[in-house]
Coordinates of C-alpha atoms and ligand atoms in Angstrom, one line a residue:
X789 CA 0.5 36.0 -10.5
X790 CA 3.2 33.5 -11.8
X791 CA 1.0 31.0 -10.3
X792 CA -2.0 31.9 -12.1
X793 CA -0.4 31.7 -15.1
X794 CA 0.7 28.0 -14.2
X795 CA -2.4 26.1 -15.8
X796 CA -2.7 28.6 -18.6
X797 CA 0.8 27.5 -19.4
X798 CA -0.1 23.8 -19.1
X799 CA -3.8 24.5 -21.1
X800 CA -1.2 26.3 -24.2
X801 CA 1.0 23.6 -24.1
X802 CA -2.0 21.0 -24.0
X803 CA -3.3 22.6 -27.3
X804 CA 0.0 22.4 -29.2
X805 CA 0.0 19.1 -29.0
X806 CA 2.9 18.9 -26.6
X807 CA 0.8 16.8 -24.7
X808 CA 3.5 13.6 -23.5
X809 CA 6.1 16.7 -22.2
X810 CA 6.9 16.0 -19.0
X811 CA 8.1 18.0 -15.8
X812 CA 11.1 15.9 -14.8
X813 CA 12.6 18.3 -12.4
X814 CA 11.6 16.9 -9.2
X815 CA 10.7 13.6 -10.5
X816 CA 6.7 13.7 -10.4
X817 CA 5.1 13.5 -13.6
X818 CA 2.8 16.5 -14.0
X819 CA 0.0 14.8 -16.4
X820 CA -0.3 16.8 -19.2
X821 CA -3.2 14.7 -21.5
X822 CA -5.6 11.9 -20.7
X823 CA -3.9 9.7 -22.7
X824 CA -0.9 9.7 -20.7
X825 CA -2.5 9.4 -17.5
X826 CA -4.7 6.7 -18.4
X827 CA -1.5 4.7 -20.0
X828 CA -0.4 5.4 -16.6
X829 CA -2.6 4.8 -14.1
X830 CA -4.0 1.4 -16.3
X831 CA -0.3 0.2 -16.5
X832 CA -0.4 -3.7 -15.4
X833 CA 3.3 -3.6 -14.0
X834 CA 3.2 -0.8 -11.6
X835 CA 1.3 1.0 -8.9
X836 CA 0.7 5.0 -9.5
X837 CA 0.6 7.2 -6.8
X838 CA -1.6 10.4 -8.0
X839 CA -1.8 13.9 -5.8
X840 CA -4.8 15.9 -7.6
X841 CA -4.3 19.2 -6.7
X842 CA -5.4 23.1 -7.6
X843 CA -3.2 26.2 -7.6
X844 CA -5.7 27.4 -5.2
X845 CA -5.7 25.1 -2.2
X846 CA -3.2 26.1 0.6
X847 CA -3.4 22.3 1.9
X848 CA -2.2 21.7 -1.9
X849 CA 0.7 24.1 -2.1
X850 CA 2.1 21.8 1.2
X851 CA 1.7 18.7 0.2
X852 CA 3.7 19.4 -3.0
X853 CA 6.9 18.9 -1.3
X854 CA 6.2 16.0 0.7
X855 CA 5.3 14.6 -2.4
X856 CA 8.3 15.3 -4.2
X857 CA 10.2 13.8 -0.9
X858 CA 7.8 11.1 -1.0
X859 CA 8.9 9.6 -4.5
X860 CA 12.4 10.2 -3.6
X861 CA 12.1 7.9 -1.2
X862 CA 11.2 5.0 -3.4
X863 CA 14.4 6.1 -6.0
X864 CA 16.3 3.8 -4.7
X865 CA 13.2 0.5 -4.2
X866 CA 13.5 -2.5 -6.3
X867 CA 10.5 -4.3 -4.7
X868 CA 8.3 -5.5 -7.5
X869 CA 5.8 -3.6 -8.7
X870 CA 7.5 -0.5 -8.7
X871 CA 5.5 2.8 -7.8
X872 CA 4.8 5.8 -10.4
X873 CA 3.9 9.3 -9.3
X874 CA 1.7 11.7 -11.0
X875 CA 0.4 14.5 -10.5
X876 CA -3.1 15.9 -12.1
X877 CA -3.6 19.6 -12.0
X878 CA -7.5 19.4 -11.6
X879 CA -8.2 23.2 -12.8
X880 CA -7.6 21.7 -16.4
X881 CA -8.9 18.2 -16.1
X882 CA -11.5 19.2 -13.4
X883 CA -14.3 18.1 -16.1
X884 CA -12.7 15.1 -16.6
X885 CA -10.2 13.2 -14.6
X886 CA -10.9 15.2 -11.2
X887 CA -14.6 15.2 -12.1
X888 CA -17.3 14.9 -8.9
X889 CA -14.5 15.7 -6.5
X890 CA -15.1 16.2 -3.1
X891 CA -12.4 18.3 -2.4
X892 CA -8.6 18.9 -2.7
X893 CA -5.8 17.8 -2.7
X894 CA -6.5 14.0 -3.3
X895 CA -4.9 11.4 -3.1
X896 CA -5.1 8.1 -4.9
X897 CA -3.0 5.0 -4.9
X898 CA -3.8 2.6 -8.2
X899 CA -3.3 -0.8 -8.2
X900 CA -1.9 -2.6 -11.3
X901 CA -4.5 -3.4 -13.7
X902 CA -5.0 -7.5 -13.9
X903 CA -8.0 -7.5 -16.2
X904 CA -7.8 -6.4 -19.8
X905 CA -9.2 -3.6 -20.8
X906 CA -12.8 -3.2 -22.2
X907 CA -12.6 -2.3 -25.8
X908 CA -16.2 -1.4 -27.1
X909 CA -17.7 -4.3 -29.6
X910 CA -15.6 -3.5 -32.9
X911 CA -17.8 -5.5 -35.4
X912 CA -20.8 -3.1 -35.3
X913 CA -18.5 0.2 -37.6
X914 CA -19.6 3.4 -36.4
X915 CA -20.4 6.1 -39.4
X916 CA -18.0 8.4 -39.9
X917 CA -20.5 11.8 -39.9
X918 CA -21.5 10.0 -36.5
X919 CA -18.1 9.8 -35.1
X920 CA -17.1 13.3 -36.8
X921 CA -20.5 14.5 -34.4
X922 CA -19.5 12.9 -31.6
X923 CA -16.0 14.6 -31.4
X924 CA -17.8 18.1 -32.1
X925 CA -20.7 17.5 -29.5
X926 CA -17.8 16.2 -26.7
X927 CA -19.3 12.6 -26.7
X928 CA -16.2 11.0 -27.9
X929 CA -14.4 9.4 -25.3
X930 CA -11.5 7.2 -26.1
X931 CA -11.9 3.3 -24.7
X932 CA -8.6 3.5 -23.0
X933 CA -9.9 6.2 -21.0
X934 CA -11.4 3.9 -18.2
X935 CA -10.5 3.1 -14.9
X936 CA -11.9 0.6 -13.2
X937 CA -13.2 2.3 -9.4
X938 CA -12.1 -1.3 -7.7
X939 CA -8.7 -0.5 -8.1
X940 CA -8.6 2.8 -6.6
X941 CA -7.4 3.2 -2.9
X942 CA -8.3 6.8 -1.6
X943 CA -5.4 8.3 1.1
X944 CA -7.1 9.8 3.9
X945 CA -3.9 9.4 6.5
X946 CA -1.4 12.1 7.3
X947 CA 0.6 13.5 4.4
X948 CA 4.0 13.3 5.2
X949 CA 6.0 11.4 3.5
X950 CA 6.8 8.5 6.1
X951 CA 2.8 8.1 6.2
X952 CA 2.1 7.7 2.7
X953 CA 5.4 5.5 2.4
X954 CA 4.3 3.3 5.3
X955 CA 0.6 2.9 3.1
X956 CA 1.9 2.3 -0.1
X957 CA 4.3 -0.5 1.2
X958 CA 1.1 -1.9 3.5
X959 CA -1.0 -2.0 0.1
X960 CA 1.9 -3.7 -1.7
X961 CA 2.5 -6.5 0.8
X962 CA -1.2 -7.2 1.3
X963 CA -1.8 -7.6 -2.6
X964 CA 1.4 -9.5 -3.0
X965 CA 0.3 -12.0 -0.2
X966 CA -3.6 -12.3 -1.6
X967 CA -1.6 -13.1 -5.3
X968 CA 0.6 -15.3 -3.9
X969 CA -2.5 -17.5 -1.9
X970 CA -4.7 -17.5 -5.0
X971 CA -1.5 -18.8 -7.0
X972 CA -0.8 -22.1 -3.9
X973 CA -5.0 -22.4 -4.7
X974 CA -4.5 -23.0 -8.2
X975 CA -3.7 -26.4 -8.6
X976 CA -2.4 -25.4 -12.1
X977 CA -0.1 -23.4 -11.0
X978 CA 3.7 -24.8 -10.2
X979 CA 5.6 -22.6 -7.8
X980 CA 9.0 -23.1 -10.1
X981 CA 7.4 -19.9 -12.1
X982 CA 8.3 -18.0 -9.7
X983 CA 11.2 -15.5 -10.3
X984 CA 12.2 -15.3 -7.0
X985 CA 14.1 -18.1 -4.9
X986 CA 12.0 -16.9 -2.0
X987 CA 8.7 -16.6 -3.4
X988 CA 9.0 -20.0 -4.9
X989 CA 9.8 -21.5 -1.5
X990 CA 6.9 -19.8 -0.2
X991 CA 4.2 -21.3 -2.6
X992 CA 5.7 -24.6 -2.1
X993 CA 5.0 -24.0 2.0
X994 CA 2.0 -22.9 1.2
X995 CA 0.7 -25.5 -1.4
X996 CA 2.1 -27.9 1.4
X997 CA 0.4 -26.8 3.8
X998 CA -3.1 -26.8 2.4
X999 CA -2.1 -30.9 1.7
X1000 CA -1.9 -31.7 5.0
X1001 CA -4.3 -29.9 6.4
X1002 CA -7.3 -31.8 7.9
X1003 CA -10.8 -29.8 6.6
X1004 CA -12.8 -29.8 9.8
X1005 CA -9.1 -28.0 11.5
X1006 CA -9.6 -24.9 9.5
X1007 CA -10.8 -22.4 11.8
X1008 CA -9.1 -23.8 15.0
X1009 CA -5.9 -23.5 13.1
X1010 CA -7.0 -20.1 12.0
X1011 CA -7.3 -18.8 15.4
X1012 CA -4.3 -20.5 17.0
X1013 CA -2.2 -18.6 14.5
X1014 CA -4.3 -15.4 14.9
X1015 CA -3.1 -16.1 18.8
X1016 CA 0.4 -16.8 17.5
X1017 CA 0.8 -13.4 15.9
X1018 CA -0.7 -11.3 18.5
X1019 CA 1.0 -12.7 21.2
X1020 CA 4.8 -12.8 19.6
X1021 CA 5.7 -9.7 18.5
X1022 CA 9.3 -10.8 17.9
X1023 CA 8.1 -12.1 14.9
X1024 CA 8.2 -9.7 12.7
X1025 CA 11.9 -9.5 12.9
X1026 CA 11.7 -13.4 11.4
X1027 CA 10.4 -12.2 7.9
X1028 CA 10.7 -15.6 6.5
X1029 CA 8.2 -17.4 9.3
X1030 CA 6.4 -14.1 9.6
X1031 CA 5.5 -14.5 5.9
X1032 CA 4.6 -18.2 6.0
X1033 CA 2.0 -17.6 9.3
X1034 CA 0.8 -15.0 7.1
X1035 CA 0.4 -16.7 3.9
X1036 CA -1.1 -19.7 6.4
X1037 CA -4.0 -17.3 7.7
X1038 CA -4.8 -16.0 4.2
X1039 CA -4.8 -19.3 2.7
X1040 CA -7.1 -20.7 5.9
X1041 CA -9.3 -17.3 5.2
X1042 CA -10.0 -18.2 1.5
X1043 CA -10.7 -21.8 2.0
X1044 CA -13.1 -21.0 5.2
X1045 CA -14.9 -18.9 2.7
X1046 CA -14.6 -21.8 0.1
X1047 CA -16.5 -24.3 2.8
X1048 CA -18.9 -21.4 4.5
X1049 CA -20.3 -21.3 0.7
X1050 CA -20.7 -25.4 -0.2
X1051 CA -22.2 -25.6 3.2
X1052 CA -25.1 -23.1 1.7
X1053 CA -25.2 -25.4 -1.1
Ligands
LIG1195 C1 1.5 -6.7 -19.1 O1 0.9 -6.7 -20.4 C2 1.8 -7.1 -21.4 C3 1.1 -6.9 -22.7 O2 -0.2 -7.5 -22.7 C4 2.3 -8.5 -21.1 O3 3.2 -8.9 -22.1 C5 3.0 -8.6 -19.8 O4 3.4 -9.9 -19.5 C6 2.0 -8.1 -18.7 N1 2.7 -8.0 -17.4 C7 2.2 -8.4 -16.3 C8 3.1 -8.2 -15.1 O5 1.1 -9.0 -16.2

């Protein structure tokens, strides 16, 4: 009964306007208006973890707590970007944020926007009456309220809290290493920008690297450190060389793509 009464609750408090409230007892947002989680989810300096759940789904009601557990496992991180947790409740934002889906819970992970977002052309003014209409008739959307699909990971693994853990850190380290070879790319871009010691050493390596590197070598050297990593498992305890044969392979991936598309040419 009490947990019937749950989304009516959040619906009320929706309505009065005490839309930004938030349920900070266990540290999971619960997302009370589409404008905070849009400003959330479309934040460019973290990730969001989401859980979209209903009172009614028994795989929901379990996943709650490993949720909660989950984000207290990142309390104490300091790994840049930092992670967000929300939660939607999709029998009020079913029509909207949770619309077409398949099932629940959900999961989503969000990467941080890069792009800006896409503000609707502001020299055409729209009429009043029409925007009045719009409201009434439920066409008005807001332009914040986007998300752009590309930056959307779906969770499909197992949802305990060392899983999802395990995937969010995977996702993090991936896109930090793609960043980081499209930055030792740019020939604009001087490593001393970086705000980490490390990281700064790394682009160095890495714009290095691509100096001396003879064109036609590319995928030989690509498979030798493919070979490297497969057959050294040790490695991985080195994090500093680990990340260099790493950034090495990525870099060697882009600029095979680079050469596979001039040769089309
Ligand atoms: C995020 O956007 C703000 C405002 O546009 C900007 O000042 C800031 O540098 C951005 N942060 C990142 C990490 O891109």
């Amino acid at each position: 009964m009490i947990a019937r009464l749950v989304p009516l609750l959040q619906l009320i408090s929706i309505l009065l306007g005490l839309g930004h409230a938030k349920q900070a007892s266990n540290g999971v947002d619960l997302v009370m208006s589409l404008d905070q989680y849009y400003d959330t989810v479309n934040s460019n300096e973290s990730y969001t973890m989401v859980e979209y759940t209903t009172s009614w789904c028994h795989h929901c009601k379990k996943l709650a707590p490993n949720f909660v557990q989950l984000k207290r496992l990142f309390d104490d991180d300091s790994t840049r970007p930092p992670v967000r947790f929300l939660e939607v409740n999709c029998e009020i934002f079913g029509s909207t944020i949770c619309s077409g889906f398949p099932g629940f819970p959900m999961i989503h992970l969000i990467q941080p926007r890069t792009r800006p977002l896409e503000m609707p052309d502001q020299s055409q003014p729209v009429a009043l009456w029409r925007r009045v209409f719009n409201y009434l008739t439920s066409k008005y959307t807001d332009p914040r309220w986007q998300l752009d699909p590309s930056r959307v990971i779906e969770y499909k693994g197992s949802r305990d809290p060392k899983s999802m853990k395990s995937f969010i850190e995977a996702v993090r380290k991936k896109d930090k290493l793609l960043k980081m070879a499209e930055k030792v790319l740019d020939e604009s871009y001087g490593c001393k920008s970086e705000s980490y010691e490390q990281d700064q050493q790394l682009c160095e390596y890495g714009k290095r690297f691509i100096q001396d590197i003879d064109s036609q070598d590319l995928a030989k050297e690509r498979l030798k450190l493919e070979n490297i990593l497969q057959h050294n498992d040790e490695l991985k305890d080195n994090l500093q060389v680990y990340n260099e044969i790493k950034l090495k392979l990525q870099l060697l991936n882009q600029l095979l793509v680079k050469s596979s598309t001039h040769d089309e040419l």
